[in-house]
């Protein structure tokens, strides 16, 4: 379990220090500062082991948030807790910065006492915590209010309080997907999967029960078989447009029993913004872009040519397209020649970042080393008249 949680600024100065277990000493603060924040080489791994102590760290803007443990813990659980802690601080006082942390350090210590109990994660839902932790401090409560708070924490509908009223009922749903692809030099796909999230914003009065379905392949198969009685017919396979979901996780408000039997998502939503579900699929993935890389070496020169083509229909529009071209760590200077769009070399990321909104763009990048050697020649061209962005 988690032994301690520390928050640093970009100089390595400690802003928040909360130790939950006796196996974490105070010198762990200095060990992380010296070996990670002030390290000469850039630390890319989010987990660092120092003297049999594991440091799980995230960096947001100029702030480092670190969880420390000496035990074999679930790394995914620790990082999920760190992300929820950042989201919780954002929900309370907006942008997470050094100044905001200093101005709200009393509130942060109160939140850390509720989020973790002896190193074990507890409640991280902002809707529940805001009922009894406020920025103005804890107010004097009556017996009825204390009973209501107890029901909020331990009751079945702890994620939504009673008496919510809106003049206009609204519900917004966003589906956010990340396509992860690994391809070899010949252009063959080695592995691919899609990680998706369903994020909702609820502004509904009372205790409404919402219900919606999705084109899950199990549900589509069952409905088609019951209606047509076909199993191997070609027309049935053609009509089957379901998505094979490998695994999914839901918010605590979802009624899992109905999902197992009816394949429908039924829930009483929390008030405000929340993440309803996460899912992952690895089958029948349609990629929005096709990338064709070509690499040629000639003496001290290397020419990298990448062709980017769209696979979606011309009626669809892509927004905020960004292409990252990695460069070697020994590159000391880059000369950018860009006809259209905007390109910038980021030495901290060892990459050239190219942002564009139209398709007829060409980017020529010439990173030259100051050691009188031309190390790389990167020629980036997007050539597809059907590719449209806006």
GROMACS .gro file of C-alpha atoms in nm:
model
  390
    1UNK     CA    1   0.000   0.000   0.000
    2UNK     CA    2   0.100   0.364  -0.033
    3UNK     CA    3   0.336   0.482   0.238
    4UNK     CA    4   0.340   0.853   0.159
    5UNK     CA    5   0.241   1.121  -0.090
    6UNK     CA    6   0.454   1.423  -0.179
    7UNK     CA    7   0.402   1.723  -0.407
    8UNK     CA    8   0.705   1.915  -0.539
    9UNK     CA    9   0.754   2.226  -0.749
   10UNK     CA   10   0.990   2.239  -1.047
   11UNK     CA   11   1.284   2.329  -0.821
   12UNK     CA   12   1.237   2.021  -0.607
   13UNK     CA   13   1.099   2.211  -0.309
   14UNK     CA   14   0.840   2.018  -0.112
   15UNK     CA   15   0.492   2.173  -0.114
   16UNK     CA   16   0.282   1.894   0.040
   17UNK     CA   17   0.412   1.604   0.249
   18UNK     CA   18   0.180   1.338   0.388
   19UNK     CA   19   0.319   1.012   0.532
   20UNK     CA   20   0.073   0.730   0.603
   21UNK     CA   21   0.306   0.447   0.712
   22UNK     CA   22   0.612   0.423   0.935
   23UNK     CA   23   0.823   0.239   0.677
   24UNK     CA   24   0.868   0.565   0.480
   25UNK     CA   25   1.135   0.793   0.626
   26UNK     CA   26   1.166   1.167   0.580
   27UNK     CA   27   1.480   1.128   0.370
   28UNK     CA   28   1.265   0.979   0.091
   29UNK     CA   29   1.176   1.339   0.000
   30UNK     CA   30   1.542   1.421  -0.069
   31UNK     CA   31   1.605   1.093  -0.253
   32UNK     CA   32   1.340   1.168  -0.513
   33UNK     CA   33   1.456   1.529  -0.554
   34UNK     CA   34   1.818   1.430  -0.617
   35UNK     CA   35   1.762   1.122  -0.835
   36UNK     CA   36   1.465   1.236  -1.045
   37UNK     CA   37   1.394   1.611  -1.041
   38UNK     CA   38   1.760   1.718  -1.038
   39UNK     CA   39   1.887   1.424  -1.245
   40UNK     CA   40   2.132   1.510  -1.522
   41UNK     CA   41   1.964   1.276  -1.770
   42UNK     CA   42   1.593   1.295  -1.841
   43UNK     CA   43   1.385   1.040  -1.648
   44UNK     CA   44   1.129   0.885  -1.883
   45UNK     CA   45   0.993   0.604  -1.666
   46UNK     CA   46   0.702   0.700  -1.437
   47UNK     CA   47   0.827   0.451  -1.175
   48UNK     CA   48   1.167   0.492  -1.009
   49UNK     CA   49   1.320   0.251  -0.755
   50UNK     CA   50   1.565   0.404  -0.507
   51UNK     CA   51   1.704   0.199  -0.217
   52UNK     CA   52   1.418  -0.055  -0.225
   53UNK     CA   53   1.164   0.227  -0.231
   54UNK     CA   54   0.931   0.275  -0.529
   55UNK     CA   55   0.837   0.627  -0.642
   56UNK     CA   56   0.529   0.656  -0.867
   57UNK     CA   57   0.529   1.008  -1.007
   58UNK     CA   58   0.330   1.229  -1.242
   59UNK     CA   59   0.426   1.571  -1.373
   60UNK     CA   60   0.162   1.831  -1.455
   61UNK     CA   61   0.290   2.170  -1.571
   62UNK     CA   62   0.561   2.255  -1.314
   63UNK     CA   63   0.424   2.030  -1.039
   64UNK     CA   64   0.541   1.679  -0.945
   65UNK     CA   65   0.302   1.454  -0.751
   66UNK     CA   66   0.462   1.139  -0.612
   67UNK     CA   67   0.335   0.831  -0.428
   68UNK     CA   68   0.595   0.638  -0.228
   69UNK     CA   69   0.583   0.276  -0.114
   70UNK     CA   70   0.816  -0.003  -0.004
   71UNK     CA   71   0.568  -0.279  -0.085
   72UNK     CA   72   0.471  -0.461  -0.404
   73UNK     CA   73   0.157  -0.266  -0.493
   74UNK     CA   74  -0.067  -0.253  -0.798
   75UNK     CA   75   0.093   0.015  -1.016
   76UNK     CA   76  -0.228   0.079  -1.214
   77UNK     CA   77  -0.417   0.143  -0.889
   78UNK     CA   78  -0.153   0.392  -0.769
   79UNK     CA   79  -0.153   0.590  -1.093
   80UNK     CA   80  -0.533   0.591  -1.102
   81UNK     CA   81  -0.531   0.733  -0.748
   82UNK     CA   82  -0.279   1.004  -0.850
   83UNK     CA   83  -0.489   1.104  -1.152
   84UNK     CA   84  -0.803   1.115  -0.936
   85UNK     CA   85  -0.618   1.333  -0.683
   86UNK     CA   86  -0.523   1.581  -0.955
   87UNK     CA   87  -0.880   1.580  -1.089
   88UNK     CA   88  -1.011   1.638  -0.738
   89UNK     CA   89  -0.782   1.938  -0.681
   90UNK     CA   90  -0.888   2.077  -1.020
   91UNK     CA   91  -1.250   2.039  -0.919
   92UNK     CA   92  -1.190   2.236  -0.597
   93UNK     CA   93  -0.964   2.524  -0.702
   94UNK     CA   94  -0.927   2.506  -1.081
   95UNK     CA   95  -0.582   2.501  -1.237
   96UNK     CA   96  -0.324   2.302  -1.039
   97UNK     CA   97  -0.020   2.524  -0.997
   98UNK     CA   98   0.238   2.606  -0.731
   99UNK     CA   99   0.055   2.919  -0.625
  100UNK     CA  100  -0.281   2.740  -0.608
  101UNK     CA  101  -0.134   2.460  -0.393
  102UNK     CA  102   0.022   2.710  -0.153
  103UNK     CA  103  -0.304   2.901  -0.121
  104UNK     CA  104  -0.508   2.584  -0.058
  105UNK     CA  105  -0.264   2.365   0.137
  106UNK     CA  106  -0.505   2.327   0.432
  107UNK     CA  107  -0.776   2.204   0.198
  108UNK     CA  108  -0.533   1.964   0.027
  109UNK     CA  109  -0.435   1.806   0.359
  110UNK     CA  110  -0.802   1.756   0.442
  111UNK     CA  111  -0.856   1.589   0.106
  112UNK     CA  112  -0.555   1.361   0.149
  113UNK     CA  113  -0.688   1.247   0.486
  114UNK     CA  114  -1.014   1.146   0.319
  115UNK     CA  115  -0.866   1.000  -0.001
  116UNK     CA  116  -0.623   0.765   0.175
  117UNK     CA  117  -0.662   0.582   0.505
  118UNK     CA  118  -0.340   0.421   0.628
  119UNK     CA  119  -0.226   0.404   0.266
  120UNK     CA  120  -0.545   0.246   0.131
  121UNK     CA  121  -0.742   0.451  -0.127
  122UNK     CA  122  -1.092   0.546  -0.016
  123UNK     CA  123  -1.336   0.799  -0.161
  124UNK     CA  124  -1.217   1.008  -0.458
  125UNK     CA  125  -1.554   1.125  -0.588
  126UNK     CA  126  -1.570   1.504  -0.578
  127UNK     CA  127  -1.948   1.505  -0.548
  128UNK     CA  128  -1.932   1.313  -0.221
  129UNK     CA  129  -1.630   1.495  -0.075
  130UNK     CA  130  -1.777   1.838  -0.145
  131UNK     CA  131  -2.071   1.762   0.086
  132UNK     CA  132  -1.850   1.773   0.395
  133UNK     CA  133  -1.521   1.934   0.280
  134UNK     CA  134  -1.553   2.294   0.161
  135UNK     CA  135  -1.301   2.563   0.082
  136UNK     CA  136  -1.441   2.780   0.362
  137UNK     CA  137  -1.392   2.506   0.619
  138UNK     CA  138  -1.628   2.263   0.785
  139UNK     CA  139  -1.943   2.434   0.905
  140UNK     CA  140  -2.130   2.348   1.222
  141UNK     CA  141  -2.389   2.087   1.129
  142UNK     CA  142  -2.709   1.975   1.297
  143UNK     CA  143  -2.800   1.617   1.372
  144UNK     CA  144  -3.011   1.596   1.056
  145UNK     CA  145  -2.726   1.725   0.841
  146UNK     CA  146  -2.484   1.478   0.999
  147UNK     CA  147  -2.728   1.195   0.923
  148UNK     CA  148  -2.753   1.312   0.561
  149UNK     CA  149  -2.372   1.318   0.530
  150UNK     CA  150  -2.352   0.964   0.668
  151UNK     CA  151  -2.604   0.847   0.410
  152UNK     CA  152  -2.405   1.017   0.136
  153UNK     CA  153  -2.087   0.827   0.232
  154UNK     CA  154  -2.231   0.486   0.318
  155UNK     CA  155  -2.568   0.479   0.136
  156UNK     CA  156  -2.654   0.316  -0.192
  157UNK     CA  157  -2.693   0.650  -0.374
  158UNK     CA  158  -2.382   0.811  -0.230
  159UNK     CA  159  -2.282   0.973  -0.558
  160UNK     CA  160  -2.587   1.202  -0.579
  161UNK     CA  161  -2.749   1.417  -0.314
  162UNK     CA  162  -3.120   1.483  -0.276
  163UNK     CA  163  -3.296   1.804  -0.366
  164UNK     CA  164  -3.114   1.889  -0.690
  165UNK     CA  165  -3.319   2.123  -0.910
  166UNK     CA  166  -3.250   2.279  -1.249
  167UNK     CA  167  -3.463   2.515  -1.449
  168UNK     CA  168  -3.358   2.329  -1.763
  169UNK     CA  169  -3.274   1.957  -1.767
  170UNK     CA  170  -2.974   1.874  -1.986
  171UNK     CA  171  -2.756   1.568  -2.042
  172UNK     CA  172  -2.439   1.564  -2.255
  173UNK     CA  173  -2.248   1.254  -2.366
  174UNK     CA  174  -1.901   1.241  -2.526
  175UNK     CA  175  -1.723   0.929  -2.655
  176UNK     CA  176  -1.343   0.970  -2.651
  177UNK     CA  177  -1.130   0.702  -2.820
  178UNK     CA  178  -0.754   0.651  -2.845
  179UNK     CA  179  -0.624   0.426  -3.124
  180UNK     CA  180  -0.293   0.258  -3.034
  181UNK     CA  181  -0.103   0.099  -3.323
  182UNK     CA  182   0.229  -0.086  -3.354
  183UNK     CA  183   0.355  -0.138  -3.710
  184UNK     CA  184   0.679  -0.282  -3.848
  185UNK     CA  185   0.903  -0.131  -4.117
  186UNK     CA  186   0.714  -0.310  -4.396
  187UNK     CA  187   0.384  -0.150  -4.295
  188UNK     CA  188   0.234  -0.463  -4.138
  189UNK     CA  189   0.024  -0.409  -3.826
  190UNK     CA  190   0.169  -0.604  -3.533
  191UNK     CA  191  -0.080  -0.504  -3.268
  192UNK     CA  192  -0.364  -0.256  -3.235
  193UNK     CA  193  -0.630  -0.174  -2.982
  194UNK     CA  194  -0.877   0.104  -2.908
  195UNK     CA  195  -0.919   0.248  -2.559
  196UNK     CA  196  -1.240   0.443  -2.517
  197UNK     CA  197  -1.412   0.650  -2.250
  198UNK     CA  198  -1.771   0.767  -2.220
  199UNK     CA  199  -1.781   1.101  -2.039
  200UNK     CA  200  -2.111   1.258  -1.939
  201UNK     CA  201  -2.228   1.590  -1.800
  202UNK     CA  202  -2.555   1.568  -1.613
  203UNK     CA  203  -2.774   1.863  -1.518
  204UNK     CA  204  -3.096   1.685  -1.421
  205UNK     CA  205  -3.339   1.749  -1.138
  206UNK     CA  206  -3.435   1.497  -0.874
  207UNK     CA  207  -3.328   1.133  -0.895
  208UNK     CA  208  -3.362   1.044  -1.266
  209UNK     CA  209  -3.283   0.698  -1.398
  210UNK     CA  210  -3.112   0.702  -1.737
  211UNK     CA  211  -3.082   0.411  -1.976
  212UNK     CA  212  -2.909   0.366  -2.309
  213UNK     CA  213  -2.768   0.082  -2.517
  214UNK     CA  214  -2.469   0.034  -2.743
  215UNK     CA  215  -2.387  -0.177  -3.046
  216UNK     CA  216  -2.214  -0.444  -2.844
  217UNK     CA  217  -2.160  -0.756  -3.057
  218UNK     CA  218  -2.313  -0.986  -2.795
  219UNK     CA  219  -2.633  -0.782  -2.789
  220UNK     CA  220  -2.653  -0.755  -3.169
  221UNK     CA  221  -2.596  -1.129  -3.213
  222UNK     CA  222  -2.869  -1.220  -2.967
  223UNK     CA  223  -3.125  -0.984  -3.120
  224UNK     CA  224  -3.058  -1.094  -3.477
  225UNK     CA  225  -3.071  -1.463  -3.392
  226UNK     CA  226  -3.395  -1.427  -3.202
  227UNK     CA  227  -3.561  -1.227  -3.483
  228UNK     CA  228  -3.434  -1.421  -3.786
  229UNK     CA  229  -3.319  -1.755  -3.655
  230UNK     CA  230  -3.013  -1.737  -3.884
  231UNK     CA  231  -2.667  -1.833  -3.763
  232UNK     CA  232  -2.448  -1.896  -4.067
  233UNK     CA  233  -2.628  -1.701  -4.336
  234UNK     CA  234  -2.418  -1.450  -4.532
  235UNK     CA  235  -2.689  -1.186  -4.513
  236UNK     CA  236  -2.690  -1.217  -4.134
  237UNK     CA  237  -2.314  -1.166  -4.118
  238UNK     CA  238  -2.343  -0.862  -4.342
  239UNK     CA  239  -2.609  -0.705  -4.123
  240UNK     CA  240  -2.411  -0.772  -3.807
  241UNK     CA  241  -2.232  -0.443  -3.741
  242UNK     CA  242  -2.168  -0.495  -3.371
  243UNK     CA  243  -1.842  -0.410  -3.198
  244UNK     CA  244  -1.662  -0.684  -3.006
  245UNK     CA  245  -1.573  -0.526  -2.670
  246UNK     CA  246  -1.295  -0.716  -2.492
  247UNK     CA  247  -1.340  -0.560  -2.150
  248UNK     CA  248  -1.515  -0.263  -1.992
  249UNK     CA  249  -1.543  -0.094  -1.652
  250UNK     CA  250  -1.829   0.119  -1.524
  251UNK     CA  251  -1.892   0.396  -1.275
  252UNK     CA  252  -2.040   0.280  -0.948
  253UNK     CA  253  -2.379   0.429  -1.046
  254UNK     CA  254  -2.432   0.168  -1.323
  255UNK     CA  255  -2.658  -0.128  -1.240
  256UNK     CA  256  -2.442  -0.423  -1.340
  257UNK     CA  257  -2.724  -0.677  -1.307
  258UNK     CA  258  -2.921  -0.513  -1.589
  259UNK     CA  259  -2.612  -0.490  -1.807
  260UNK     CA  260  -2.546  -0.863  -1.772
  261UNK     CA  261  -2.903  -0.963  -1.855
  262UNK     CA  262  -3.027  -0.691  -2.093
  263UNK     CA  263  -2.693  -0.552  -2.222
  264UNK     CA  264  -2.825  -0.203  -2.144
  265UNK     CA  265  -2.659   0.060  -1.926
  266UNK     CA  266  -2.902   0.179  -1.660
  267UNK     CA  267  -2.790   0.430  -1.396
  268UNK     CA  268  -2.877   0.728  -1.178
  269UNK     CA  269  -2.616   0.983  -1.286
  270UNK     CA  270  -2.408   1.195  -1.047
  271UNK     CA  271  -2.452   1.568  -1.073
  272UNK     CA  272  -2.202   1.740  -1.302
  273UNK     CA  273  -1.927   1.582  -1.510
  274UNK     CA  274  -1.821   1.220  -1.457
  275UNK     CA  275  -1.679   0.921  -1.644
  276UNK     CA  276  -1.952   0.666  -1.705
  277UNK     CA  277  -1.744   0.380  -1.848
  278UNK     CA  278  -1.419   0.269  -2.007
  279UNK     CA  279  -1.380  -0.001  -2.268
  280UNK     CA  280  -1.119  -0.166  -2.488
  281UNK     CA  281  -1.147  -0.350  -2.818
  282UNK     CA  282  -0.889  -0.525  -3.038
  283UNK     CA  283  -1.099  -0.654  -3.330
  284UNK     CA  284  -1.229  -0.492  -3.649
  285UNK     CA  285  -1.043  -0.167  -3.594
  286UNK     CA  286  -1.065   0.092  -3.871
  287UNK     CA  287  -0.769   0.328  -3.860
  288UNK     CA  288  -0.836   0.697  -3.935
  289UNK     CA  289  -0.496   0.737  -4.102
  290UNK     CA  290  -0.247   0.524  -4.290
  291UNK     CA  291   0.122   0.595  -4.241
  292UNK     CA  292   0.385   0.482  -4.493
  293UNK     CA  293   0.741   0.543  -4.369
  294UNK     CA  294   1.047   0.533  -4.597
  295UNK     CA  295   1.402   0.553  -4.454
  296UNK     CA  296   1.718   0.589  -4.661
  297UNK     CA  297   2.074   0.621  -4.536
  298UNK     CA  298   2.361   0.767  -4.742
  299UNK     CA  299   2.686   0.819  -4.557
  300UNK     CA  300   2.628   1.062  -4.275
  301UNK     CA  301   2.282   1.148  -4.398
  302UNK     CA  302   1.954   0.983  -4.321
  303UNK     CA  303   1.641   1.067  -4.516
  304UNK     CA  304   1.307   0.988  -4.357
  305UNK     CA  305   0.999   1.022  -4.572
  306UNK     CA  306   0.655   0.966  -4.423
  307UNK     CA  307   0.336   0.957  -4.629
  308UNK     CA  308   0.015   1.019  -4.435
  309UNK     CA  309  -0.318   0.926  -4.592
  310UNK     CA  310  -0.671   0.940  -4.457
  311UNK     CA  311  -0.893   0.634  -4.446
  312UNK     CA  312  -1.221   0.801  -4.356
  313UNK     CA  313  -1.481   0.951  -4.583
  314UNK     CA  314  -1.437   1.296  -4.734
  315UNK     CA  315  -1.750   1.413  -4.552
  316UNK     CA  316  -1.572   1.375  -4.217
  317UNK     CA  317  -1.345   1.646  -4.083
  318UNK     CA  318  -1.031   1.611  -3.876
  319UNK     CA  319  -0.950   1.882  -3.622
  320UNK     CA  320  -0.625   1.975  -3.447
  321UNK     CA  321  -0.405   1.733  -3.644
  322UNK     CA  322  -0.056   1.705  -3.498
  323UNK     CA  323   0.237   1.505  -3.640
  324UNK     CA  324   0.542   1.429  -3.423
  325UNK     CA  325   0.866   1.336  -3.599
  326UNK     CA  326   1.123   1.197  -3.353
  327UNK     CA  327   1.484   1.310  -3.381
  328UNK     CA  328   1.799   1.154  -3.230
  329UNK     CA  329   1.904   1.263  -2.884
  330UNK     CA  330   2.240   1.387  -3.023
  331UNK     CA  331   2.073   1.653  -3.238
  332UNK     CA  332   2.203   1.995  -3.130
  333UNK     CA  333   2.023   2.220  -3.377
  334UNK     CA  334   1.743   2.208  -3.632
  335UNK     CA  335   1.670   2.424  -3.936
  336UNK     CA  336   1.301   2.418  -4.023
  337UNK     CA  337   1.171   2.481  -4.375
  338UNK     CA  338   0.793   2.478  -4.377
  339UNK     CA  339   0.584   2.604  -4.669
  340UNK     CA  340   0.250   2.589  -4.489
  341UNK     CA  341   0.126   2.503  -4.145
  342UNK     CA  342   0.326   2.549  -3.827
  343UNK     CA  343   0.625   2.342  -3.724
  344UNK     CA  344   0.848   2.361  -3.420
  345UNK     CA  345   1.139   2.161  -3.288
  346UNK     CA  346   1.111   2.064  -2.920
  347UNK     CA  347   1.449   1.969  -2.783
  348UNK     CA  348   1.293   1.852  -2.455
  349UNK     CA  349   1.089   1.591  -2.643
  350UNK     CA  350   1.351   1.522  -2.914
  351UNK     CA  351   1.084   1.569  -3.178
  352UNK     CA  352   0.961   1.803  -3.448
  353UNK     CA  353   0.596   1.894  -3.397
  354UNK     CA  354   0.391   1.986  -3.705
  355UNK     CA  355   0.038   2.117  -3.673
  356UNK     CA  356  -0.188   2.175  -3.971
  357UNK     CA  357  -0.553   2.205  -4.074
  358UNK     CA  358  -0.536   2.154  -4.454
  359UNK     CA  359  -0.405   1.866  -4.664
  360UNK     CA  360  -0.181   2.030  -4.925
  361UNK     CA  361   0.105   2.083  -4.684
  362UNK     CA  362   0.470   1.986  -4.718
  363UNK     CA  363   0.730   1.997  -4.443
  364UNK     CA  364   1.105   1.971  -4.489
  365UNK     CA  365   1.312   1.945  -4.172
  366UNK     CA  366   1.693   1.962  -4.168
  367UNK     CA  367   1.832   1.894  -3.819
  368UNK     CA  368   2.205   1.964  -3.836
  369UNK     CA  369   2.459   1.886  -3.571
  370UNK     CA  370   2.713   2.147  -3.473
  371UNK     CA  371   2.987   1.884  -3.499
  372UNK     CA  372   3.023   1.956  -3.872
  373UNK     CA  373   2.812   1.651  -3.957
  374UNK     CA  374   2.468   1.650  -4.110
  375UNK     CA  375   2.294   1.387  -3.899
  376UNK     CA  376   1.942   1.368  -4.037
  377UNK     CA  377   1.731   1.486  -4.325
  378UNK     CA  378   1.360   1.450  -4.258
  379UNK     CA  379   1.124   1.503  -4.547
  380UNK     CA  380   0.760   1.504  -4.440
  381UNK     CA  381   0.492   1.515  -4.710
  382UNK     CA  382   0.115   1.474  -4.693
  383UNK     CA  383  -0.008   1.386  -5.042
  384UNK     CA  384  -0.370   1.287  -5.063
  385UNK     CA  385  -0.620   1.518  -5.234
  386UNK     CA  386  -0.905   1.339  -5.057
  387UNK     CA  387  -0.769   1.430  -4.715
  388UNK     CA  388  -0.961   1.727  -4.576
  389UNK     CA  389  -0.917   1.894  -4.240
  390UNK     CA  390  -1.085   2.186  -4.077
   0.00000   0.00000   0.00000
